[in-house]
XYZ file of C-alpha atoms in Angstrom:
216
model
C 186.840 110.243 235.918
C 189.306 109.315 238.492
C 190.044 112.844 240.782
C 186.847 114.765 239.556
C 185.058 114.017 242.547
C 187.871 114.281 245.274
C 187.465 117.058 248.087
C 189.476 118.338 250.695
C 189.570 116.350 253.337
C 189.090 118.760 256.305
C 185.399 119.688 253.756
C 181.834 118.091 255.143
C 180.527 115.798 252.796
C 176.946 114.909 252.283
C 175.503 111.719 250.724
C 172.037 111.184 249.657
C 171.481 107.236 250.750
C 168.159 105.923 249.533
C 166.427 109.896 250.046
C 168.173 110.530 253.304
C 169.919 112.890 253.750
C 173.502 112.365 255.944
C 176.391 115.211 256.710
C 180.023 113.946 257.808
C 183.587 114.536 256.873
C 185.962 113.264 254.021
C 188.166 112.336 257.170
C 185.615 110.100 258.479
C 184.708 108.567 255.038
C 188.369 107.772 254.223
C 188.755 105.725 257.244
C 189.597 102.734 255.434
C 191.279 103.322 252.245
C 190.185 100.714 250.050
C 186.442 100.915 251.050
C 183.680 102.358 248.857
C 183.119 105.404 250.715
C 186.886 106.071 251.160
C 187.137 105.749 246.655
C 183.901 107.834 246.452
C 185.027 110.947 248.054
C 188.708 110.657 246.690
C 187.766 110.488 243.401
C 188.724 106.809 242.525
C 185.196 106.052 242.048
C 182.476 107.929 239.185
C 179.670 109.144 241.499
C 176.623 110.967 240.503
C 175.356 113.870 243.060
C 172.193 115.044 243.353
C 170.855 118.696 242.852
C 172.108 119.774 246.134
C 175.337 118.199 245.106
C 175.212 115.298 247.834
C 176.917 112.058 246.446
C 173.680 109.460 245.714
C 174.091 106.007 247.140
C 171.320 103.828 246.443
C 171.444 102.068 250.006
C 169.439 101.480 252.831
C 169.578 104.827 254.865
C 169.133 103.045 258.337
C 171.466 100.198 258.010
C 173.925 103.227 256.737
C 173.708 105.135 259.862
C 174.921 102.264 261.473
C 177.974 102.140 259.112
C 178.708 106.088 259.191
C 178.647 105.664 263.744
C 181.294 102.819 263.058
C 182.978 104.922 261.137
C 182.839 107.625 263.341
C 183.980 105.429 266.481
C 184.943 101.344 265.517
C 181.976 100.193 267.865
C 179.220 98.273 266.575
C 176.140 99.056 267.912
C 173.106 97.401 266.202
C 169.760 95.169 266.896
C 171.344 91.733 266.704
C 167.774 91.069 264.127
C 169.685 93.435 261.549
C 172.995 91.734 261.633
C 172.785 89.549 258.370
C 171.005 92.236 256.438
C 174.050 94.715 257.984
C 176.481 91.852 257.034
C 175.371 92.667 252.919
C 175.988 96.209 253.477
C 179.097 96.284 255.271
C 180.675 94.358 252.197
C 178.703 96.090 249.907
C 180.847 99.146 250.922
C 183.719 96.953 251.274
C 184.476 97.571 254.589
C 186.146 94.866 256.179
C 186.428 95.054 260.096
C 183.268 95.913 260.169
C 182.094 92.658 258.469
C 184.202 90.786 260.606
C 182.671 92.680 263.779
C 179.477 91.613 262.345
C 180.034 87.691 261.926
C 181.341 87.874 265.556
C 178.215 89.545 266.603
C 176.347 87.117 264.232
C 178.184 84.162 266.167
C 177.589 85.130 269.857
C 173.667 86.007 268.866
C 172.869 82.271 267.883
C 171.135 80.562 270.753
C 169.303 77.702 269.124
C 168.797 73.652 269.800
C 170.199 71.519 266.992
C 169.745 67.925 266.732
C 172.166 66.268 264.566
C 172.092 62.721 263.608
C 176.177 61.449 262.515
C 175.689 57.692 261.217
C 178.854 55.345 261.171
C 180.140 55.668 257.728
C 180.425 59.270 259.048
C 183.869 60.465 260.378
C 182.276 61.682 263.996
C 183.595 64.466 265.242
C 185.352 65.909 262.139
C 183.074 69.094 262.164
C 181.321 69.033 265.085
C 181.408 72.600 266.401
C 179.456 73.132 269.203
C 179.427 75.220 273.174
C 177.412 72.751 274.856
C 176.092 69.514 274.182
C 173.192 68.738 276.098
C 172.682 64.633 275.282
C 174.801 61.783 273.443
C 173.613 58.475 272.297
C 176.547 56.586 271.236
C 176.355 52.676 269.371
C 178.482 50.397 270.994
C 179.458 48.499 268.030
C 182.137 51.200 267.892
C 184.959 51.260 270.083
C 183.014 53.345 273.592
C 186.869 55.063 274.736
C 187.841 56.150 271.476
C 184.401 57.540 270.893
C 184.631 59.710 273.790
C 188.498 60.705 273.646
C 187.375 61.651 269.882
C 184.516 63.734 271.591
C 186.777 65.317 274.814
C 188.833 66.198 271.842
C 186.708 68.680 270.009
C 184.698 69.757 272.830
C 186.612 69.702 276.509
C 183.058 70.516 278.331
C 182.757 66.825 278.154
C 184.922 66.567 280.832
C 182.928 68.641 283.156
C 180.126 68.327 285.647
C 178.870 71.794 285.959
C 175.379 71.485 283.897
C 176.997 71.403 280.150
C 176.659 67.649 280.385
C 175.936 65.526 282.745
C 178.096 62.755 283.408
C 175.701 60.126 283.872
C 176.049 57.089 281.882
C 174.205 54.139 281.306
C 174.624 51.071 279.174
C 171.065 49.431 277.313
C 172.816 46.382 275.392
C 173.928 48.120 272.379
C 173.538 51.684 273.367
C 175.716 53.999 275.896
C 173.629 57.314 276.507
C 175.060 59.870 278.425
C 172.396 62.396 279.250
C 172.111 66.059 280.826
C 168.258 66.335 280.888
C 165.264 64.152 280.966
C 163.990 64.919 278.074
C 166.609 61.667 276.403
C 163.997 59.597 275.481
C 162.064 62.445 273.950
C 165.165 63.198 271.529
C 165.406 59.953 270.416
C 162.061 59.565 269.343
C 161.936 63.398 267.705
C 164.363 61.230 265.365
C 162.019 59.040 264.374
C 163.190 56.063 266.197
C 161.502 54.457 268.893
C 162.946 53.167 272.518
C 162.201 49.322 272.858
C 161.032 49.194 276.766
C 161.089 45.307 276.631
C 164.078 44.891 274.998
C 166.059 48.254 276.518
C 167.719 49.337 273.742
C 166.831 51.816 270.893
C 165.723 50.221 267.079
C 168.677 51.420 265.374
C 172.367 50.621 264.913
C 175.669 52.583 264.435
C 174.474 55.970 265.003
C 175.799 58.811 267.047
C 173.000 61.305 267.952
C 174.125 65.118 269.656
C 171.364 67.234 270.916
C 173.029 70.829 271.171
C 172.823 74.377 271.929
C 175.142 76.234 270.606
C 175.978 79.915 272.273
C 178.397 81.248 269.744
């Protein structure tokens, strides 16, 4: 019933998260109103306690500590291996600047290669979300400028000449490539194409290819 669990809010509160044990304050619990925690110890929320009269929360106890110290202070602190599994509980308890604290930590973590393939009847660019690009092979059945204005556009590091991308560029009959490594040739063919040396030119038409790393 709504009330019948609410304490003072100067009173210590224990809660009993998956059999461990944790001590804090209503205060500190009630940080954010509309939260889980905040309902639980107000009362808004039917909570069973166990026998020592600590309210049970069947949780993980180690991704709660990390809640309770963010509670306790608004710093996340936190492997960056826990973060999605933190993401669940942090909206599990409804508590929503921590979540977005996560996904921001989430975010800046990612440091991965993607190779993405964007054929023709694709609108390039329309998604393309990325820190650095590290290689472009662009058809030139399309329009070459508006190509690249589309790509300066969405990411300005294209204009640059400090490692992101290089500015090289060479023309192979139908193909621009504009390269930052040496390694090219070796994501073209990871695509299952191959690179005709006699010819100079790659074996397929009307694609756009991005190699990239994005840092968050």
């Amino acid at each position: 019933m709504s009330g019948s669990n609410s304490i003072p809010n100067c009173d210590w509160v224990r809660l009993n998260v998956g059999g461990k044990l944790f001590q804090t304050t209503k205060d500190t619990l009630s940080q954010y109103p509309e939260s889980f925690l905040a309902r639980m110890v107000n009362g808004d929320l039917q909570s069973e306690k166990d026998e020592t009269g600590a309210f049970l929360i069947d949780r993980d106890p180690e991704h709660f500590r990390v809640i309770l110290n963010y509670l306790r202070s608004p710093v996340l602190e936190c492997n960056k291996n826990v973060l999605k599994e933190l993401l669940r509980e942090a909206d599990f308890y409804n508590i929503l600047p921590l979540a977005n604290e996560i996904k921001k930590a989430m975010k800046s973590s990612v440091n991965r290669t993607e190779l993405v393939v964007i054929t023709a009847e694709y609108a390039p660019f329309h998604d393309f979300i990325a820190d650095s690009v590290f290689g472009i092979v662009m058809s030139e059945t399309q329009d070459d400028y508006e190509v690249l204005e589309a790509l300066r556009q969405k990411l300005p590091v294209v204009t640059t000449n400090n490692g992101k991308l290089c500015v090289r560029k060479r023309t192979m009959r139908h193909w621009t490539i504009i390269e930052a490594t040496l390694r090219s040739y070796g994501f073209i063919e990871e695509f299952g194409g191959q690179w005709d040396n006699k010819n100079g030119e790659f074996n397929k038409k009307n694609i756009w290819k991005f190699v990239r790393v994005i840092n968050g």
